[in-house]
Tab-separated table of C-alpha atoms and ligand atoms in Angstrom:
chain	number	residue	atom	x	y	z
U	6	MET	CA	18.582	-202.404	-50.282
U	7	LEU	CA	17.222	-199.022	-51.307
U	8	ASP	CA	14.540	-199.502	-48.657
U	9	ARG	CA	17.199	-199.639	-45.952
U	10	VAL	CA	18.632	-196.325	-47.178
U	11	GLU	CA	15.158	-194.755	-47.146
U	12	ASN	CA	14.485	-196.086	-43.645
U	13	LEU	CA	17.712	-194.672	-42.287
U	14	LYS	CA	16.999	-191.365	-44.007
U	15	SER	CA	13.667	-190.938	-42.253
U	16	GLN	CA	15.284	-191.949	-38.932
U	17	VAL	CA	18.036	-189.357	-39.411
U	18	GLU	CA	15.505	-186.702	-40.281
U	19	ALA	CA	13.375	-187.481	-37.250
U	20	THR	CA	16.241	-187.230	-34.732
U	21	ALA	CA	16.458	-183.987	-32.778
U	22	LEU	CA	19.931	-182.967	-31.583
U	23	THR	CA	19.534	-180.589	-28.650
U	24	THR	CA	22.608	-181.397	-26.571
U	25	LYS	CA	26.229	-182.282	-27.252
U	26	GLU	CA	25.581	-185.729	-25.808
U	27	GLU	CA	22.783	-186.336	-28.292
U	28	ALA	CA	25.007	-185.160	-31.161
U	29	GLU	CA	27.721	-187.615	-30.116
U	30	THR	CA	25.278	-190.513	-29.827
U	31	PHE	CA	24.009	-189.617	-33.290
U	32	ARG	CA	27.567	-189.633	-34.699
U	33	LEU	CA	28.308	-193.019	-33.142
U	34	GLN	CA	25.028	-194.492	-34.364
U	35	TYR	CA	25.252	-193.370	-37.993
U	36	LEU	CA	28.648	-191.977	-38.971
U	37	SER	CA	31.340	-193.734	-36.973
U	38	LYS	CA	33.291	-196.760	-38.268
U	39	LYS	CA	30.583	-199.079	-37.016
U	40	GLY	CA	27.744	-196.663	-37.714
U	41	ALA	CA	24.687	-197.677	-39.717
U	42	ILE	CA	25.585	-195.522	-42.757
U	43	THR	CA	29.174	-196.781	-42.824
U	44	GLU	CA	27.845	-200.344	-42.672
U	45	LEU	CA	25.714	-199.659	-45.770
U	46	PHE	CA	28.826	-198.472	-47.647
U	47	LYS	CA	30.413	-201.815	-46.790
U	48	ALA	CA	27.351	-203.597	-48.217
U	49	PHE	CA	27.810	-201.706	-51.518
U	50	ARG	CA	29.882	-204.610	-52.980
U	51	ASP	CA	26.966	-207.005	-52.686
U	52	VAL	CA	24.529	-204.770	-54.466
U	53	PRO	CA	23.589	-206.110	-57.944
U	54	ALA	CA	25.369	-204.170	-60.704
U	55	GLN	CA	22.209	-202.639	-62.175
U	56	GLU	CA	21.204	-201.179	-58.792
U	57	LYS	CA	24.621	-199.858	-57.848
U	58	LYS	CA	24.104	-196.411	-59.392
U	59	ALA	CA	20.786	-195.594	-57.696
U	60	PHE	CA	21.892	-197.142	-54.400
U	61	GLY	CA	25.197	-195.233	-54.430
U	62	ALA	CA	23.506	-191.903	-55.151
U	63	ALA	CA	20.901	-192.401	-52.398
U	64	LEU	CA	23.552	-193.490	-49.928
U	65	ASN	CA	25.736	-190.456	-50.637
U	66	THR	CA	22.773	-188.158	-50.164
U	67	LEU	CA	22.014	-189.832	-46.828
U	68	LYS	CA	25.606	-189.536	-45.681
U	69	THR	CA	25.757	-185.813	-46.550
U	70	LEU	CA	22.435	-185.267	-44.811
U	71	ALA	CA	23.638	-186.946	-41.605
U	72	GLU	CA	27.022	-185.207	-41.674
U	73	ASP	CA	25.449	-181.774	-42.193
U	74	LYS	CA	22.931	-182.381	-39.460
U	75	HIS	CA	25.677	-183.366	-37.035
U	76	LYS	CA	27.885	-180.398	-37.983
U	77	GLU	CA	25.069	-177.881	-37.728
U	78	ALA	CA	23.998	-179.214	-34.356
U	79	LEU	CA	27.528	-178.861	-32.966
U	80	GLU	CA	27.860	-175.341	-34.319
U	81	SER	CA	24.614	-174.090	-32.880
U	82	LEU	CA	25.258	-175.750	-29.518
U	83	ASP	CA	28.706	-174.121	-29.378
U	84	ASN	CA	27.322	-170.737	-30.260
U	85	SER	CA	24.599	-170.806	-27.711
U	86	GLN	CA	27.219	-171.362	-25.022
U	87	ALA	CA	29.429	-168.528	-26.220
U	88	VAL	CA	29.047	-164.946	-25.077
U	89	GLY	CA	28.649	-162.205	-27.619
U	90	VAL	CA	26.609	-161.207	-30.618
U	91	ASN	CA	26.478	-164.767	-31.921
U	92	GLY	CA	25.205	-166.112	-28.613
U	93	ASP	CA	21.618	-166.755	-27.720
U	94	LEU	CA	20.680	-163.491	-26.074
U	95	THR	CA	17.468	-164.937	-24.704
U	96	ARG	CA	19.287	-167.404	-22.431
U	97	PRO	CA	18.919	-166.523	-18.734
U	98	GLY	CA	22.001	-164.835	-17.237
U	99	THR	CA	24.348	-166.504	-14.781
U	100	PRO	CA	23.003	-165.686	-11.311
U	101	TYR	CA	25.378	-163.426	-9.326
U	102	GLU	CA	24.656	-163.851	-5.650
U	103	LEU	CA	25.116	-160.746	-3.543
U	104	GLY	CA	26.208	-161.158	0.051
U	105	ALA	CA	24.566	-159.441	2.995
U	106	ILE	CA	26.005	-156.994	5.492
U	107	HIS	CA	26.461	-158.734	8.826
U	108	PRO	CA	24.004	-157.277	11.365
U	109	ILE	CA	26.864	-156.463	13.765
U	110	ASN	CA	28.616	-154.434	11.068
U	111	ALA	CA	25.382	-152.747	10.043
U	112	ILE	CA	24.647	-151.597	13.595
U	113	ARG	CA	28.262	-150.556	14.152
U	114	ASP	CA	28.259	-148.438	10.982
U	115	GLU	CA	24.987	-146.822	11.934
U	116	ILE	CA	26.268	-145.872	15.396
U	117	VAL	CA	29.624	-144.695	14.035
U	118	ASP	CA	27.789	-142.481	11.525
U	119	ILE	CA	25.675	-140.894	14.239
U	120	PHE	CA	28.774	-139.820	16.173
U	121	LYS	CA	30.742	-138.830	13.083
U	122	ARG	CA	28.043	-136.295	12.305
U	123	ILE	CA	28.853	-134.425	15.518
U	124	GLY	CA	32.614	-134.419	15.089
U	125	PHE	CA	33.806	-137.700	16.617
U	126	ASN	CA	36.611	-139.505	14.822
U	127	ILE	CA	37.255	-143.248	14.909
U	128	SER	CA	40.149	-144.879	16.710
U	129	THR	CA	41.204	-148.505	16.792
U	130	GLY	CA	43.693	-150.504	18.814
U	131	PRO	CA	45.088	-154.023	19.215
U	132	GLU	CA	42.923	-156.942	20.335
U	133	ILE	CA	45.836	-158.378	22.312
U	134	GLU	CA	46.419	-155.694	24.900
U	135	ASP	CA	48.850	-155.183	27.748
U	136	ASP	CA	47.792	-154.882	31.368
U	137	TRP	CA	48.494	-151.141	31.347
U	138	HIS	CA	46.032	-150.199	28.586
U	139	ASN	CA	43.312	-152.672	29.527
U	140	PHE	CA	43.450	-152.262	33.327
U	141	SER	CA	46.103	-150.192	35.129
U	142	ALA	CA	45.744	-146.928	33.211
U	143	LEU	CA	41.980	-147.284	33.621
U	144	ASN	CA	42.266	-147.207	37.386
U	145	PHE	CA	41.521	-150.881	38.027
U	146	PRO	CA	42.848	-151.738	41.497
U	147	GLU	CA	45.375	-154.598	41.630
U	148	GLU	CA	42.846	-156.935	43.208
U	149	HIS	CA	39.908	-156.021	40.919
U	150	PRO	CA	37.929	-159.139	39.961
U	151	ALA	CA	37.957	-158.244	36.251
U	152	ARG	CA	41.672	-159.015	36.250
U	153	ASP	CA	40.882	-162.456	37.569
U	154	MET	CA	41.353	-165.577	35.474
U	155	GLN	CA	37.551	-165.924	35.597
U	156	ASP	CA	36.982	-162.951	33.353
U	157	THR	CA	40.058	-162.410	31.257
U	158	PHE	CA	41.790	-164.516	28.626
U	159	PHE	CA	45.473	-164.140	29.354
U	160	VAL	CA	48.182	-164.892	26.827
U	161	GLN	CA	50.075	-167.832	28.275
U	162	ARG	CA	53.477	-166.861	26.887
U	163	ASN	CA	53.324	-163.428	28.517
U	164	PRO	CA	51.138	-162.866	31.597
U	165	ASP	CA	51.271	-159.111	30.964
U	166	TRP	CA	49.199	-159.631	27.816
U	167	ALA	CA	45.505	-160.418	27.554
U	168	LEU	CA	42.723	-160.278	24.997
U	169	ARG	CA	41.178	-156.883	25.662
U	170	THR	CA	38.053	-157.110	27.802
U	171	HIS	CA	36.685	-153.762	26.583
U	172	THR	CA	37.530	-151.084	24.022
U	173	SER	CA	38.280	-148.582	26.794
U	174	SER	CA	41.874	-149.685	26.162
U	175	VAL	CA	41.719	-147.838	22.839
U	176	GLN	CA	40.736	-144.660	24.638
U	177	VAL	CA	43.852	-144.822	26.798
U	178	ARG	CA	45.873	-145.083	23.588
U	179	ALA	CA	44.001	-142.123	22.105
U	180	MET	CA	44.743	-140.010	25.204
U	181	GLU	CA	48.400	-141.041	25.222
U	182	SER	CA	48.919	-140.057	21.611
U	183	ALA	CA	47.118	-136.699	21.478
U	184	GLN	CA	46.378	-133.686	23.647
U	185	PRO	CA	42.781	-132.468	24.051
U	186	PRO	CA	40.420	-131.701	22.538
U	187	ILE	CA	39.901	-135.428	21.937
U	188	ARG	CA	36.607	-136.539	20.508
U	189	THR	CA	36.740	-140.160	19.441
U	190	ILE	CA	34.771	-143.383	19.277
U	191	SER	CA	36.311	-146.836	19.201
U	192	PRO	CA	34.354	-149.757	17.818
U	193	GLY	CA	35.905	-153.187	18.197
U	194	ARG	CA	35.862	-156.806	19.217
U	195	VAL	CA	36.327	-157.706	22.857
U	196	PHE	CA	36.790	-160.942	24.787
U	197	ARG	CA	35.638	-162.229	28.152
U	198	ASN	CA	36.105	-165.613	29.676
U	199	GLU	CA	32.401	-166.366	30.046
U	200	ALA	CA	30.284	-169.406	29.322
U	201	ILE	CA	28.509	-169.170	25.981
U	202	SER	CA	24.715	-169.163	26.134
U	203	ALA	CA	21.810	-167.605	24.271
U	204	ARG	CA	22.424	-164.273	26.052
U	205	SER	CA	26.202	-164.167	26.520
U	206	HIS	CA	29.262	-164.910	24.439
U	207	CYS	CA	32.993	-164.852	25.094
U	208	ILE	CA	33.539	-162.766	21.950
U	209	PHE	CA	31.451	-159.689	21.305
U	210	HIS	CA	31.670	-156.074	20.141
U	211	GLN	CA	31.610	-152.701	21.811
U	212	ILE	CA	31.602	-149.075	20.816
U	213	GLU	CA	33.040	-146.594	23.269
U	214	GLY	CA	33.052	-142.841	23.100
U	215	LEU	CA	35.402	-140.349	24.700
U	216	TYR	CA	35.363	-136.567	24.798
U	217	ILE	CA	38.048	-134.595	26.612
U	218	ASP	CA	38.372	-130.834	26.590
U	219	LYS	CA	38.331	-127.826	28.866
U	220	GLY	CA	35.078	-127.537	30.805
U	221	VAL	CA	33.372	-130.754	29.640
U	222	SER	CA	30.532	-131.439	32.084
U	223	PHE	CA	28.004	-134.108	32.987
U	224	ALA	CA	25.399	-131.986	31.204
U	225	ASP	CA	27.394	-132.382	27.955
U	226	LEU	CA	27.386	-136.134	28.473
U	227	LYS	CA	23.647	-136.187	28.990
U	228	GLN	CA	23.140	-134.043	25.901
U	229	VAL	CA	25.158	-136.320	23.639
U	230	LEU	CA	23.348	-139.399	24.975
U	231	MET	CA	19.982	-137.814	24.323
U	232	TYR	CA	21.105	-137.028	20.788
U	233	PHE	CA	22.141	-140.654	20.341
U	234	ALA	CA	18.869	-142.033	21.750
U	235	GLN	CA	16.932	-139.818	19.374
U	236	GLU	CA	19.024	-140.649	16.305
U	237	PHE	CA	19.405	-144.374	16.853
U	238	PHE	CA	16.253	-145.455	18.652
U	239	GLY	CA	13.995	-142.569	17.711
U	240	LYS	CA	13.353	-142.088	21.448
U	241	ALA	CA	13.498	-138.743	23.190
U	242	LYS	CA	13.631	-139.750	26.847
U	243	ILE	CA	16.554	-141.255	28.752
U	244	ARG	CA	17.391	-141.800	32.405
U	245	MET	CA	20.689	-142.291	34.184
U	246	ARG	CA	21.066	-144.651	37.115
U	247	PRO	CA	24.088	-144.391	39.432
U	248	SER	CA	26.608	-147.131	38.771
U	249	TYR	CA	30.281	-147.914	39.188
U	250	PHE	CA	33.197	-148.254	36.778
U	251	PRO	CA	36.817	-147.912	37.913
U	252	PHE	CA	37.582	-145.432	35.117
U	253	THR	CA	34.682	-143.007	35.553
U	254	GLU	CA	33.441	-140.946	38.478
U	255	PRO	CA	30.546	-140.410	38.760
U	256	SER	CA	29.336	-143.374	36.692
U	257	ALA	CA	25.893	-144.230	35.376
U	258	GLU	CA	23.888	-146.779	33.443
U	259	VAL	CA	21.792	-145.267	30.694
U	260	ASP	CA	18.251	-146.449	29.977
U	261	VAL	CA	16.177	-145.311	27.022
U	262	TYR	CA	12.448	-144.910	27.537
U	263	TRP	CA	11.007	-147.429	25.128
U	264	GLY	CA	7.347	-147.358	26.037
U	265	LEU	CA	4.922	-150.118	26.890
U	266	GLU	CA	2.490	-150.138	24.048
U	267	ASN	CA	2.412	-153.765	23.063
U	268	GLU	CA	3.515	-157.229	24.029
U	269	ILE	CA	6.915	-156.878	22.369
U	270	ASP	CA	7.605	-153.693	24.382
U	271	TYR	CA	6.836	-155.675	27.532
U	272	LYS	CA	9.226	-158.403	26.476
U	273	ILE	CA	12.054	-156.061	25.435
U	274	THR	CA	11.875	-153.951	28.593
U	275	LYS	CA	10.938	-156.770	30.973
U	276	GLY	CA	7.752	-154.922	31.734
U	277	THR	CA	9.465	-151.710	32.890
U	278	GLY	CA	9.213	-149.628	29.715
U	279	TRP	CA	12.955	-148.863	29.996
U	280	LEU	CA	15.729	-150.382	27.923
U	281	GLU	CA	19.249	-150.472	29.323
U	282	VAL	CA	21.654	-149.443	26.570
U	283	MET	CA	25.053	-148.419	27.940
U	284	GLY	CA	27.418	-147.425	30.721
U	285	CYS	CA	28.918	-143.963	31.008
U	286	GLY	CA	30.520	-141.428	33.305
U	287	MET	CA	32.999	-138.592	33.747
U	288	VAL	CA	36.557	-139.777	33.118
U	289	ASP	CA	38.261	-140.352	36.477
U	290	PRO	CA	41.118	-137.853	37.119
U	291	ASN	CA	43.422	-140.830	37.767
U	292	VAL	CA	42.798	-142.043	34.208
U	293	LEU	CA	43.610	-138.635	32.742
U	294	LYS	CA	46.796	-138.460	34.817
U	295	ALA	CA	47.873	-141.962	33.768
U	296	SER	CA	47.485	-141.000	30.115
U	297	GLY	CA	49.446	-137.761	30.414
U	298	ILE	CA	46.543	-135.314	30.537
U	299	ASP	CA	46.347	-132.705	33.289
U	300	PRO	CA	43.083	-133.250	35.248
U	301	GLU	CA	43.365	-129.725	36.660
U	302	VAL	CA	42.935	-128.322	33.151
U	303	TYR	CA	40.790	-130.874	31.384
U	304	THR	CA	37.709	-132.949	32.070
U	305	GLY	CA	35.937	-135.488	29.910
U	306	TYR	CA	33.194	-138.023	29.585
U	307	ALA	CA	33.147	-141.592	28.308
U	308	PHE	CA	30.434	-144.053	27.395
U	309	GLY	CA	30.372	-147.608	26.115
U	310	MET	CA	27.811	-150.017	24.721
U	311	GLY	CA	27.632	-153.612	23.507
U	312	ILE	CA	26.719	-153.945	19.844
U	313	GLU	CA	25.294	-157.477	20.041
U	314	ARG	CA	22.690	-156.502	22.597
U	315	ILE	CA	21.574	-153.540	20.515
U	316	ALA	CA	21.456	-155.651	17.341
U	317	MET	CA	19.426	-158.349	19.121
U	318	ASN	CA	16.975	-155.697	20.165
U	319	ARG	CA	16.795	-154.037	16.737
U	320	TYR	CA	16.254	-157.267	14.794
U	321	GLN	CA	14.568	-159.316	17.515
U	322	ILE	CA	17.309	-161.955	17.448
U	323	PRO	CA	16.724	-164.450	20.266
U	324	ASP	CA	20.190	-166.034	20.485
U	325	ILE	CA	23.591	-164.278	20.477
U	326	ARG	CA	25.269	-167.375	19.048
U	327	LEU	CA	23.580	-166.747	15.696
U	328	PHE	CA	26.041	-163.886	15.065
U	329	THR	CA	29.042	-166.180	14.953
U	330	GLU	CA	27.639	-169.351	13.435
U	331	ASN	CA	27.819	-168.160	9.808
U	332	ASP	CA	24.533	-169.817	8.970
U	333	LYS	CA	23.526	-168.535	5.533
U	334	ARG	CA	19.826	-168.862	6.377
U	335	PHE	CA	20.374	-166.317	9.164
U	336	LEU	CA	22.751	-163.987	7.307
U	337	GLU	CA	20.624	-163.877	4.148
U	338	GLN	CA	17.860	-162.171	6.054
U	339	PHE	CA	19.995	-159.022	6.254
U	340	LYS	CA	20.304	-158.496	2.508
U	341	THR	CA	19.710	-154.867	1.728
U	342	GLY	CA	18.047	-155.595	-1.616
U	343	LEU	CA	20.672	-153.769	-3.691
C	132	LIG	N1	33.976	-150.327	29.498
C	132	LIG	C1	32.681	-150.499	30.080
C	132	LIG	C2	32.256	-151.939	29.910
C	132	LIG	O1	32.939	-152.667	29.214
C	132	LIG	C3	31.653	-149.598	29.489
C	132	LIG	C4	31.923	-148.156	29.785
C	132	LIG	C5	32.697	-147.381	28.937
C	132	LIG	C6	31.431	-147.566	30.935
C	132	LIG	C7	32.943	-146.077	29.203
C	132	LIG	C8	31.671	-146.251	31.203
C	132	LIG	C9	32.425	-145.506	30.369
C	132	LIG	O2	31.265	-152.386	30.423
């Protein structure tokens, strides 16, 4: 009988308890009602009288040993999971995953900053806009195709409402609510009823700029665009091509001279060396009038660009749909390493 006690003792000593599960298995195996040590206590009756003393002493020692081992294991496992001075300070910390700034927001902030530095403030407006702010005040003729169902998402309940097709609507609001000088940029989300493909989306973002004051000229417009090209693209040369927008006259498309030094330059500029970045022009007198500003006293310029296109260029993103798919593998690439 003593042999059985000795055997169990060496088994108990040899068991390592490194997890709570192991500690529980140990308790069940040795100390519970049906455990091996408890069973030996039951066998105590059958032990011959002259052996009882030695057997009892050995058994008690074994029981204490097993109980202590179990208790100590639980205590140290508890402690190592607790935080504080008693905890195991060498355990690795809980990882805290930082998010990334969405590339659209990063580009927007960068552009906003560039214009803030030269005195532009930021204005915002509603995404559901009325016909007046999105079209009429901006000198869109009644039959202009942009008003067509093809291009605009109308709100079914009220045909006077639509999802704004550009952030020029915000500029009308800015002109209605303040007298010049007005120097503002309006970043925001815009909507057009277009098929989604790698290069076009029905939801995208724009930033528009507006400056109205006495004696604002086309030369001022060109100056501010050159400043922008230098600050944002690091490029000193721009060109303006005649264009048409209902709300500006004259109107132009602005290209930045990118260069043609390598294969990527060829791809980006379609072999021309020029990158088209925005539309611009002098605010049409009709627009000023519609917004309550006297075109005999004031003149102004406006410009507008699409953020997605600029972000695709900056980061060499081949497909516009990546911006809205919320794929972590894409978004994680824009971590700033903070
Ligand atoms: N609103 C124009 C567009 O959506 C861009 C633009 C803004 C052009 C301001 C000229 C002046 O394409």
